[in-house]
CSV table of C-alpha atoms in Angstrom, one decimal:
chain,number,residue,atom,x,y,z
G,124,MET,CA,23.0,-3.6,-5.4
G,125,ALA,CA,23.1,-7.0,-3.6
G,126,ARG,CA,22.0,-9.4,-6.2
G,127,ASP,CA,19.5,-12.3,-5.6
G,128,GLU,CA,20.9,-14.2,-8.6
G,129,ALA,CA,24.2,-14.8,-6.8
G,130,ALA,CA,24.1,-17.0,-3.7
G,131,ARG,CA,26.2,-15.7,-0.8
G,132,ASP,CA,28.9,-17.8,0.8
G,133,LEU,CA,29.8,-16.5,4.2
G,134,PRO,CA,33.3,-16.7,5.6
G,135,THR,CA,34.0,-19.1,8.5
G,136,ASP,CA,37.8,-19.0,8.9
G,137,GLY,CA,38.8,-18.1,12.4
G,138,LEU,CA,35.3,-17.9,13.8
G,139,LEU,CA,33.8,-19.5,16.9
G,140,ASN,CA,31.6,-22.5,15.9
G,141,ARG,CA,28.4,-23.6,17.6
G,142,ARG,CA,29.9,-26.5,19.5
G,143,SER,CA,32.7,-24.5,21.1
G,144,TYR,CA,30.2,-21.7,21.9
G,145,LEU,CA,27.6,-23.9,23.6
G,146,LYS,CA,30.3,-25.6,25.6
G,147,PHE,CA,32.2,-22.4,26.5
G,148,ALA,CA,34.8,-22.9,29.3
G,149,GLY,CA,38.0,-21.5,30.8
G,150,ALA,CA,39.2,-18.3,29.2
G,151,THR,CA,36.1,-18.2,27.0
G,152,ALA,CA,33.8,-18.2,30.0
G,153,ALA,CA,35.5,-15.2,31.4
G,154,ALA,CA,34.4,-13.2,28.3
G,155,PHE,CA,30.9,-14.6,28.7
G,156,ALA,CA,29.7,-13.0,31.9
G,157,ALA,CA,26.3,-13.2,33.6
G,158,THR,CA,24.5,-9.9,34.3
G,159,GLY,CA,21.6,-9.4,36.6
G,160,THR,CA,18.6,-7.3,35.7
G,161,SER,CA,15.9,-5.9,37.9
G,162,THR,CA,13.1,-5.8,35.3
G,163,GLY,CA,13.8,-8.9,33.2
G,164,LYS,CA,15.7,-12.2,33.1
G,165,GLU,CA,19.4,-12.5,33.7
G,166,TYR,CA,21.4,-12.4,30.5
G,167,ARG,CA,24.9,-13.3,29.4
G,168,THR,CA,27.4,-11.0,27.6
G,169,ILE,CA,29.7,-12.0,24.8
G,170,THR,CA,32.4,-9.3,24.4
G,171,VAL,CA,34.0,-9.3,21.0
G,172,PRO,CA,37.6,-8.0,20.8
G,173,ALA,CA,38.5,-5.2,18.4
G,174,GLY,CA,38.8,-6.3,14.8
G,175,GLN,CA,37.3,-9.7,15.4
G,176,THR,CA,34.0,-11.4,14.4
G,177,LYS,CA,32.3,-14.0,16.6
G,178,SER,CA,30.3,-16.7,14.9
G,179,ILE,CA,27.5,-18.6,16.6
G,180,THR,CA,25.4,-21.3,15.0
G,181,VAL,CA,22.0,-22.3,16.4
G,182,GLY,CA,21.3,-25.9,15.4
G,183,ASP,CA,18.2,-28.0,14.8
G,184,GLY,CA,15.8,-27.6,17.7
G,185,GLU,CA,18.1,-25.4,19.7
G,186,THR,CA,17.3,-22.1,21.5
G,187,PHE,CA,19.7,-19.2,21.7
G,188,GLU,CA,18.4,-16.6,24.2
G,189,ASN,CA,19.1,-13.9,26.8
G,190,VAL,CA,22.4,-12.8,25.3
G,191,LEU,CA,24.0,-9.4,24.8
G,192,ILE,CA,26.7,-9.3,22.1
G,193,ASP,CA,29.0,-6.4,22.9
G,194,MET,CA,30.5,-5.1,19.6
G,195,THR,CA,31.5,-1.7,20.9
G,196,ALA,CA,35.2,-2.3,20.3
G,197,ASP,CA,36.7,-0.9,17.1
G,198,GLY,CA,35.8,-3.2,14.1
G,199,ALA,CA,34.2,-5.8,16.4
G,200,SER,CA,31.2,-7.7,15.1
G,201,ALA,CA,29.3,-11.0,15.3
G,202,LEU,CA,27.3,-13.4,13.1
G,203,VAL,CA,24.5,-15.6,14.4
G,204,ARG,CA,23.3,-18.3,11.9
G,205,THR,CA,21.1,-21.3,12.1
G,206,SER,CA,21.0,-24.8,10.7
G,207,GLY,CA,18.2,-27.4,10.6
G,208,SER,CA,14.6,-26.5,11.8
G,209,GLY,CA,12.7,-25.8,14.9
G,210,TRP,CA,15.3,-23.4,16.3
G,211,THR,CA,14.6,-20.2,18.3
G,212,ILE,CA,16.6,-17.0,18.6
G,213,ARG,CA,15.1,-14.9,21.4
G,214,ASN,CA,16.1,-12.0,23.6
G,215,VAL,CA,19.3,-11.1,21.8
G,216,GLY,CA,20.9,-7.6,21.6
G,217,PHE,CA,23.7,-6.6,19.3
G,218,LYS,CA,25.3,-3.6,21.0
G,219,GLY,CA,27.6,-1.4,18.9
G,220,ILE,CA,27.9,-0.2,15.3
G,221,HIS,CA,28.2,-3.0,12.8
G,222,PRO,CA,31.4,-2.6,10.7
G,223,GLY,CA,29.9,-4.5,7.7
G,224,GLY,CA,31.4,-7.2,5.7
G,225,HIS,CA,28.8,-9.8,6.6
G,226,TYR,CA,25.3,-9.9,8.0
G,227,LEU,CA,24.6,-10.0,11.8
G,228,LEU,CA,21.9,-12.6,11.5
G,229,ASN,CA,21.8,-15.4,8.9
G,230,PRO,CA,18.8,-17.6,9.6
G,231,GLY,CA,17.3,-20.4,7.5
G,232,VAL,CA,15.0,-23.4,7.9
G,233,SER,CA,16.0,-26.5,6.0
G,234,SER,CA,12.8,-28.4,6.1
G,235,THR,CA,9.8,-27.5,3.9
G,236,ASP,CA,7.4,-28.0,6.8
G,237,GLY,CA,9.9,-26.6,9.4
G,238,THR,CA,9.8,-23.3,11.2
G,239,GLY,CA,12.2,-20.9,13.0
G,240,LEU,CA,11.5,-18.0,15.4
G,241,VAL,CA,13.4,-14.8,15.7
G,242,GLU,CA,11.9,-12.9,18.6
G,243,ASN,CA,12.8,-9.8,20.7
G,244,VAL,CA,16.1,-9.0,18.8
G,245,TYR,CA,17.8,-5.6,18.7
G,246,MET,CA,20.1,-4.5,16.0
G,247,GLY,CA,19.4,-0.8,16.0
G,248,ASP,CA,22.8,0.8,16.7
G,249,GLY,CA,23.4,1.1,12.9
G,250,GLN,CA,26.3,0.3,10.5
G,251,VAL,CA,29.4,2.1,9.2
G,252,ALA,CA,28.4,4.3,6.2
G,253,GLY,CA,29.8,3.0,3.0
G,254,SER,CA,30.2,-0.6,4.2
G,255,ASP,CA,28.5,-3.7,2.7
G,256,SER,CA,26.2,-6.4,3.9
G,257,GLY,CA,23.6,-5.4,6.6
G,258,GLY,CA,21.2,-6.7,9.3
G,259,VAL,CA,19.5,-10.0,8.4
G,260,TRP,CA,20.1,-12.2,5.4
G,261,VAL,CA,17.9,-15.3,5.0
G,262,ASN,CA,20.1,-18.1,4.1
G,263,ALA,CA,19.5,-19.0,0.4
G,264,ASN,CA,22.5,-21.3,0.5
G,265,LEU,CA,21.2,-23.5,3.3
G,266,PRO,CA,18.8,-23.6,1.5
G,267,HIS,CA,15.9,-22.0,3.3
G,268,ARG,CA,12.8,-24.1,2.5
G,269,GLY,CA,10.6,-23.5,5.6
G,270,THR,CA,9.0,-20.5,7.3
G,271,ILE,CA,10.7,-18.0,9.7
G,272,GLN,CA,8.6,-15.8,12.0
G,273,PHE,CA,10.2,-12.4,13.0
G,274,ARG,CA,8.5,-10.8,16.0
G,275,ASN,CA,9.4,-7.8,18.0
G,276,VAL,CA,12.5,-7.2,16.0
G,277,HIS,CA,14.3,-3.8,15.8
G,278,VAL,CA,16.6,-3.2,12.8
G,279,ALA,CA,17.9,0.3,12.1
G,280,GLY,CA,20.7,2.1,10.2
G,281,MET,CA,21.8,-1.0,8.2
G,282,ILE,CA,23.4,-0.4,4.8
G,283,ASP,CA,22.8,-3.5,2.6
G,284,ASN,CA,19.1,-4.2,3.5
G,285,GLY,CA,17.6,-4.3,7.0
G,286,LEU,CA,15.9,-7.7,6.4
G,287,TYR,CA,17.0,-9.3,3.2
G,288,GLY,CA,14.7,-12.3,2.6
G,289,SER,CA,14.3,-12.6,-1.2
G,290,GLY,CA,17.4,-14.8,-1.9
G,291,PRO,CA,15.7,-18.2,-1.5
G,292,GLY,CA,13.1,-17.3,-4.1
G,293,ALA,CA,15.7,-16.5,-6.6
G,294,GLN,CA,17.0,-20.0,-6.3
G,295,GLY,CA,13.5,-21.6,-6.4
G,296,TYR,CA,13.4,-23.1,-2.9
G,297,GLY,CA,10.2,-21.4,-1.8
G,298,GLY,CA,11.0,-20.7,1.8
G,299,ASN,CA,9.1,-17.7,3.2
G,300,LEU,CA,9.0,-15.5,6.2
G,301,HIS,CA,6.5,-13.4,8.2
G,302,VAL,CA,7.2,-10.1,10.1
G,303,ASP,CA,5.0,-9.1,13.1
G,304,SER,CA,5.1,-6.2,15.5
G,305,SER,CA,8.5,-5.0,14.5
G,306,TYR,CA,10.3,-1.8,13.8
G,307,PHE,CA,12.6,-0.8,10.9
G,308,LYS,CA,14.2,2.6,10.6
G,309,GLY,CA,16.6,4.1,7.9
G,310,ASN,CA,17.9,0.9,6.3
G,311,THR,CA,19.5,1.4,2.8
G,312,ILE,CA,18.4,-0.6,-0.3
G,313,SER,CA,15.4,-1.9,1.6
G,314,ASN,CA,14.0,-2.2,5.1
G,315,VAL,CA,11.8,-5.3,4.6
G,316,ARG,CA,12.7,-7.4,1.5
G,317,LEU,CA,10.7,-10.6,1.1
G,318,ASN,CA,10.8,-13.8,-0.9
G,319,ALA,CA,7.3,-15.0,-1.6
G,320,LYS,CA,7.7,-17.2,-4.7
G,321,SER,CA,5.5,-20.2,-3.8
G,322,ARG,CA,4.0,-19.1,-0.4
G,323,PRO,CA,2.7,-15.7,0.7
G,324,CYS,CA,4.6,-13.5,3.2
G,325,ASN,CA,2.9,-11.4,5.8
G,326,VAL,CA,4.0,-8.1,7.3
G,327,THR,CA,1.6,-7.1,10.2
G,328,ASN,CA,1.5,-4.6,13.0
G,329,THR,CA,4.8,-3.2,11.9
G,330,VAL,CA,6.3,0.3,11.6
G,331,VAL,CA,8.7,1.1,8.7
G,332,ASP,CA,10.4,4.6,8.5
G,333,THR,CA,12.8,4.8,5.6
G,334,ARG,CA,14.1,8.3,6.4
G,335,GLY,CA,17.7,9.0,7.6
G,336,ASN,CA,19.4,6.0,5.9
G,337,LYS,CA,23.2,6.1,5.2
G,338,PRO,CA,24.9,5.7,1.8
G,339,CYS,CA,26.1,2.3,0.7
G,340,ARG,CA,29.1,1.1,-1.3
G,341,ILE,CA,29.6,-2.4,-2.7
G,342,GLY,CA,26.1,-3.4,-1.8
G,343,CYS,CA,24.5,-0.9,-4.1
G,344,SER,CA,24.3,-0.6,-7.9
G,345,SER,CA,25.5,3.0,-7.5
G,346,PRO,CA,28.2,3.6,-4.9
G,347,GLY,CA,27.1,6.3,-2.4
G,348,SER,CA,23.4,5.7,-3.2
G,349,THR,CA,20.9,6.1,-0.5
G,350,THR,CA,18.0,4.5,-2.5
G,351,THR,CA,15.7,2.5,-0.2
G,352,ARG,CA,12.3,0.9,0.0
G,353,ALA,CA,10.0,0.4,2.9
G,354,VAL,CA,8.6,-3.0,1.8
G,355,TRP,CA,10.0,-4.7,-1.4
G,356,SER,CA,8.2,-7.8,-2.6
G,357,TRP,CA,10.0,-10.2,-5.0
G,358,TYR,CA,8.6,-13.1,-7.0
G,359,GLY,CA,5.1,-13.6,-5.3
G,360,GLU,CA,2.6,-12.4,-2.8
G,361,THR,CA,3.2,-10.1,0.1
G,362,HIS,CA,0.3,-9.1,2.4
G,363,VAL,CA,0.8,-5.9,4.5
G,364,ARG,CA,-1.7,-5.4,7.2
G,365,ASN,CA,-2.2,-2.8,10.0
G,366,CYS,CA,1.2,-1.2,9.4
G,367,ASP,CA,2.5,2.4,9.5
G,368,ILE,CA,4.9,3.2,6.7
G,369,VAL,CA,6.9,6.2,5.5
G,370,GLY,CA,8.6,5.2,2.2
G,371,ARG,CA,7.9,3.2,-0.9
G,372,ILE,CA,6.0,-0.1,-1.1
G,373,THR,CA,7.2,-1.7,-4.3
G,374,THR,CA,7.8,-4.9,-6.2
G,375,ALA,CA,10.2,-6.7,-8.5
G,376,ARG,CA,10.3,-9.9,-10.6
G,377,GLY,CA,6.6,-10.6,-10.4
G,378,GLY,CA,6.2,-9.7,-6.8
G,379,SER,CA,2.9,-8.3,-5.6
G,380,VAL,CA,1.7,-6.4,-2.5
G,381,THR,CA,-1.8,-6.1,-1.1
G,382,THR,CA,-2.4,-3.6,1.7
G,383,THR,CA,-5.1,-3.7,4.4
G,384,ASP,CA,-5.4,-0.9,7.0
G,385,VAL,CA,-2.0,0.6,6.1
G,386,ARG,CA,-1.3,4.2,7.0
G,387,THR,CA,1.4,6.0,5.0
G,388,GLY,CA,3.1,9.3,4.9
G,389,ASP,CA,1.5,12.0,7.1
G,390,GLN,CA,-1.1,9.5,8.3
G,391,ALA,CA,1.5,7.0,9.6
G,392,ASP,CA,2.0,6.6,13.4
G,393,LEU,CA,5.7,5.9,13.7
G,394,THR,CA,5.6,4.9,17.4
G,395,PRO,CA,7.4,1.5,17.7
G,396,PRO,CA,5.0,-1.3,18.3
G,397,LYS,CA,4.6,-2.5,21.9
G,398,GLY,CA,7.3,-4.8,23.1
G,399,VAL,CA,9.9,-3.9,20.5
G,400,PRO,CA,13.3,-3.6,22.3
G,401,MET,CA,14.8,-0.1,22.1
G,402,SER,CA,18.3,-1.1,23.3
G,403,ALA,CA,20.5,-4.1,23.3
G,404,GLU,CA,20.1,-4.5,27.0
G,405,GLN,CA,16.3,-4.5,26.8
G,406,ALA,CA,16.4,-7.2,24.2
G,407,ALA,CA,18.9,-9.4,26.1
G,408,SER,CA,17.0,-9.2,29.4
G,409,GLY,CA,13.6,-9.6,27.8
G,410,SER,CA,12.4,-6.7,29.9
G,411,GLY,CA,10.2,-5.3,27.1
G,412,GLY,CA,10.8,-2.2,25.1
G,413,SER,CA,8.5,0.3,23.5
G,414,SER,CA,5.4,1.1,25.5
G,415,GLY,CA,3.5,1.1,22.3
G,416,ASN,CA,1.2,4.0,22.9
G,417,ARG,CA,0.3,3.9,19.2
G,418,ASN,CA,-3.4,4.4,19.8
G,419,GLN,CA,-2.7,7.6,21.7
G,420,ALA,CA,-0.3,8.9,19.1
G,421,MET,CA,-2.8,8.0,16.3
G,422,LYS,CA,-5.6,9.9,18.1
G,423,GLN,CA,-3.3,12.9,18.2
G,424,LYS,CA,-2.6,12.7,14.5
G,425,GLN,CA,-6.3,12.3,13.7
G,426,LYS,CA,-7.0,15.3,15.9
G,427,GLN,CA,-4.4,17.3,14.0
G,428,ALA,CA,-5.8,16.2,10.7
G,429,GLU,CA,-9.4,17.1,11.5
G,430,GLY,CA,-11.0,19.0,8.7
G,431,LEU,CA,-8.9,17.2,6.0
G,432,PRO,CA,-10.1,13.6,6.5
G,433,ASN,CA,-9.6,12.3,2.9
G,434,VAL,CA,-6.4,11.3,1.1
G,435,LEU,CA,-6.1,10.9,-2.7
G,436,SER,CA,-2.9,9.4,-4.2
G,437,ILE,CA,-1.9,9.2,-7.9
G,438,SER,CA,1.0,6.7,-8.4
G,439,SER,CA,3.0,6.0,-11.5
G,440,SER,CA,5.5,3.2,-12.0
G,441,ASP,CA,6.8,4.5,-15.4
G,442,ALA,CA,9.4,7.3,-15.0
G,443,SER,CA,9.7,7.6,-18.8
G,444,THR,CA,6.0,8.7,-19.3
G,445,THR,CA,4.3,11.7,-17.7
G,446,THR,CA,0.7,11.3,-16.5
G,447,ASN,CA,-1.3,14.5,-16.2
G,448,TYR,CA,-4.3,14.8,-13.8
G,449,GLU,CA,-6.8,17.4,-12.6
G,450,PHE,CA,-9.4,17.3,-9.9
G,451,ASP,CA,-11.7,19.6,-7.9
G,452,VAL,CA,-12.9,19.4,-4.3
G,453,THR,CA,-15.5,21.4,-2.5
G,454,GLY,CA,-13.3,22.0,0.6
G,455,THR,CA,-9.7,22.7,1.4
G,456,VAL,CA,-7.0,20.7,-0.2
G,457,ARG,CA,-3.2,20.5,0.4
G,458,LYS,CA,-0.2,18.3,-0.6
G,459,SER,CA,0.5,15.2,1.5
G,460,SER,CA,3.3,12.7,1.8
G,461,ALA,CA,1.0,9.7,2.0
G,462,ARG,CA,2.2,6.6,0.2
G,463,GLY,CA,5.7,8.0,0.2
G,464,ALA,CA,4.7,11.0,-2.0
G,465,SER,CA,6.9,14.0,-2.4
G,466,LYS,CA,5.7,17.6,-1.7
G,467,SER,CA,7.0,19.3,-4.8
G,468,ASP,CA,5.9,22.8,-6.0
G,469,GLU,CA,5.4,21.6,-9.5
G,470,ASP,CA,1.7,20.9,-9.0
G,471,THR,CA,-0.9,23.7,-8.6
G,472,ILE,CA,-3.7,24.1,-6.0
G,473,GLN,CA,-6.1,27.0,-6.3
G,474,ASP,CA,-9.5,27.4,-4.7
G,475,GLY,CA,-10.0,23.6,-4.5
G,476,ALA,CA,-8.9,23.0,-8.0
G,477,VAL,CA,-5.7,20.9,-8.5
G,478,SER,CA,-3.7,20.1,-11.5
G,479,GLY,CA,-0.4,18.2,-11.7
G,480,ALA,CA,1.7,15.5,-13.3
G,481,VAL,CA,3.5,12.4,-12.1
G,482,ALA,CA,6.1,10.2,-13.7
G,483,GLY,CA,7.6,7.2,-11.8
G,484,GLY,CA,6.4,8.5,-8.4
G,485,THR,CA,3.4,9.4,-6.3
G,486,ASP,CA,1.5,12.6,-5.7
G,487,SER,CA,-0.8,12.7,-2.7
G,488,TYR,CA,-3.3,15.2,-1.4
G,489,GLN,CA,-5.4,15.6,1.8
G,490,PHE,CA,-8.8,17.3,1.3
G,491,ALA,CA,-12.1,18.1,2.9
G,492,GLY,CA,-15.5,18.0,1.4
G,493,THR,CA,-16.4,16.2,-1.8
G,494,LEU,CA,-14.3,15.2,-4.8
G,495,THR,CA,-16.4,16.6,-7.6
G,496,LYS,CA,-14.2,16.1,-10.6
G,497,PHE,CA,-11.4,13.9,-11.6
G,498,ALA,CA,-9.7,13.6,-15.0
G,499,ILE,CA,-6.5,11.8,-16.0
G,500,ASP,CA,-4.4,11.6,-19.1
G,501,GLY,CA,-2.0,8.7,-19.0
G,502,ASN,CA,-1.5,5.6,-16.8
G,503,ALA,CA,-1.5,5.7,-13.0
G,504,THR,CA,-2.9,3.8,-10.0
G,505,ILE,CA,-5.3,5.8,-7.9
G,506,TYR,CA,-6.0,5.4,-4.2
G,507,LEU,CA,-8.7,7.1,-2.3
G,508,ASN,CA,-8.5,6.8,1.5
G,509,GLY,CA,-6.1,3.8,1.2
G,510,LYS,CA,-8.2,1.9,-1.3
G,511,ARG,CA,-7.4,1.4,-5.0
G,512,VAL,CA,-10.2,2.9,-7.1
G,513,THR,CA,-11.0,3.1,-10.8
G,514,PRO,CA,-10.4,6.7,-12.2
G,515,GLY,CA,-13.7,6.7,-14.1
G,516,LYS,CA,-15.6,6.1,-10.8
G,517,LEU,CA,-14.0,9.0,-8.9
G,518,GLY,CA,-15.7,12.2,-8.2
G,519,LEU,CA,-19.3,13.0,-9.2
G,520,PRO,CA,-19.5,11.6,-12.8
G,521,LYS,CA,-23.0,12.9,-13.7
G,522,THR,CA,-24.0,16.4,-14.4
G,523,LEU,CA,-27.5,17.9,-14.1
G,524,VAL,CA,-28.1,21.3,-15.8
G,525,PHE,CA,-31.0,23.6,-15.4
G,526,ASP,CA,-31.1,26.1,-18.3
G,527,GLY,CA,-33.3,29.1,-17.9
G,528,SER,CA,-31.6,31.2,-20.5
G,529,GLN,CA,-34.4,30.9,-23.1
G,530,SER,CA,-37.3,31.3,-20.6
G,531,ASP,CA,-39.1,34.3,-19.2
G,532,GLY,CA,-38.9,34.9,-15.5
G,533,ALA,CA,-37.6,32.6,-12.8
G,534,SER,CA,-37.8,28.8,-12.7
G,535,LYS,CA,-37.8,26.9,-9.4
G,536,TYR,CA,-36.6,23.4,-9.1
G,537,SER,CA,-35.8,20.6,-6.7
G,538,PHE,CA,-34.4,17.1,-7.0
G,539,ASP,CA,-33.1,14.1,-5.0
G,540,VAL,CA,-30.1,11.9,-5.8
G,541,GLY,CA,-29.0,8.5,-4.6
G,542,GLY,CA,-25.4,9.5,-3.8
G,543,SER,CA,-23.5,12.8,-3.3
G,544,VAL,CA,-24.1,16.1,-4.9
G,545,ALA,CA,-22.3,19.4,-5.3
G,546,LYS,CA,-22.7,22.7,-7.2
G,547,ASP,CA,-20.7,22.9,-10.4
G,548,ASP,CA,-19.8,26.6,-10.7
G,549,ASP,CA,-18.0,26.0,-14.0
G,550,LEU,CA,-21.3,25.3,-15.8
G,551,GLY,CA,-23.6,27.5,-13.8
G,552,SER,CA,-24.0,30.3,-11.3
G,553,VAL,CA,-23.7,30.0,-7.5
G,554,ASN,CA,-26.2,32.1,-5.5
G,555,SER,CA,-28.2,32.2,-2.3
G,556,PHE,CA,-31.3,30.8,-3.9
G,557,ASP,CA,-29.7,27.3,-4.2
G,558,THR,CA,-29.4,25.0,-1.2
G,559,ILE,CA,-28.1,21.4,-0.8
G,560,ASP,CA,-29.4,19.5,2.2
G,561,GLY,CA,-27.8,16.0,2.1
G,562,THR,CA,-29.1,14.4,-1.1
G,563,ARG,CA,-31.9,17.0,-1.7
G,564,VAL,CA,-31.3,20.2,-3.7
G,565,THR,CA,-33.7,23.2,-4.2
G,566,GLY,CA,-33.0,26.2,-6.2
G,567,LYS,CA,-34.0,29.0,-8.6
G,568,VAL,CA,-32.6,29.9,-12.0
G,569,VAL,CA,-33.2,33.3,-13.6
G,570,GLY,CA,-32.1,33.9,-17.2
G,571,GLY,CA,-29.0,31.7,-16.9
G,572,LYS,CA,-27.9,28.2,-15.9
G,573,ASP,CA,-27.5,26.2,-12.7
G,574,ALA,CA,-25.5,23.0,-12.7
G,575,TYR,CA,-24.8,20.2,-10.3
G,576,ARG,CA,-22.5,17.2,-10.3
G,577,PHE,CA,-23.8,14.0,-8.6
G,578,SER,CA,-23.3,10.3,-8.1
G,579,GLY,CA,-25.9,7.6,-7.8
G,580,ASP,CA,-29.3,7.7,-9.5
G,581,LEU,CA,-31.5,10.8,-10.0
G,582,LYS,CA,-34.4,9.8,-7.8
G,583,ARG,CA,-36.7,12.8,-8.3
G,584,ILE,CA,-36.9,16.1,-10.2
G,585,GLU,CA,-39.5,18.9,-10.3
G,586,ILE,CA,-39.4,22.2,-12.2
G,587,GLU,CA,-41.8,25.1,-11.9
G,588,GLY,CA,-41.3,27.5,-14.9
G,589,GLY,CA,-39.9,27.4,-18.4
G,590,ALA,CA,-36.4,26.2,-17.7
G,591,LYS,CA,-35.2,23.0,-19.3
G,592,ALA,CA,-33.1,20.4,-17.6
G,593,TRP,CA,-30.8,17.6,-18.9
G,594,VAL,CA,-28.4,15.0,-17.4
G,595,ARG,CA,-25.0,14.4,-18.9
G,596,VAL,CA,-23.1,11.3,-17.9
G,597,GLY,CA,-19.3,11.0,-18.3
G,598,ALA,CA,-18.5,14.7,-18.4
G,599,ASN,CA,-16.1,14.0,-15.5
G,600,GLN,CA,-13.6,12.1,-17.7
């Protein structure tokens, strides 16, 4: 795996420097042709010869924009890097498969209060399987001390991280980055890897789909590995908001992640955000990209998911210890891939009752109705409809039992609760005498027991007949 502890020194021998690029003339100008577009701005094309790498440096306060870098020749590639602060990289498309050996984009902001902008950039044609280095590496050697904003960026099929931004944190410089309205697909090791040691990083309005990534070589701890993460937070805070993600959200070296309105697994809408370039030409011309019909796609997914509106996830970070769990719901339940969960056959579902085990991974379920029981043996983090919850507060933790086994004849009863209520057929019978209308229950017990699980307070209870009633708290644990 690419290590944060070792700073990366990038090769410069034989590469085109910033001054010669910005003052291109003569033979160089012939390879840097202007191209007209009908839907966007004119852009220039840099054609990289086979087996060569072009290097371009964007300096303090400079803007590099409306450029298509043609890397379609065998072994051709390019490297765009920055120096200073206040620079902008906008409307740039990398066309062709990256051969590896270095990163395509190497940005950094040298001033603590400085900023840099990477906007409308396409590097989505992928990388040669088994090669090293990847899409973007934030320059820890500059060092990066400021803030970089990535917006409408498309990174796909890279081998050694799509966006690798944790290096500055390893060296203690504290530069951070933010990602907005971008699209990451199938990048090995990680798709979005952030440094957040002294200042938080934000990932907003972004789609990450880890599936379909290629195996790596030198860049991985295990050659041939296809291990990847959707969002990987190192050293400090990362805030993920209004994103759609298929894959793992994970941390390292004290990193933390908070999520707000994040849809995962089957719930994720993987339509690229509006404006993300879907080709190098779209990026270079600034003509726009994805139509971003994510609301329409989300409505379709919601329509398909009608009847199973709830999602329960059980996540374990310790692969050496197994955590067992059981829960019951009053409606239909099925396995889900939410939060990057697998859909293995090891867990059992029967008539609304679920039992399973998790070790170093996540099990997720979609269900309808009410979660009546939840029990866990071991350590795991529980999420209900995207929010982290305390296991002891899940389900209906209180039990009300009407016992008519020692009385003559029938006993009628009714009661009201402050929360939800459901019949517990494990402790009592289920028959047509008993009805649940919202928070009010009426029923009749004859020579046996009726039982209900509920949450909130018991507001009212009335019994006509000789049956006895009692409330048990904590039976759900």
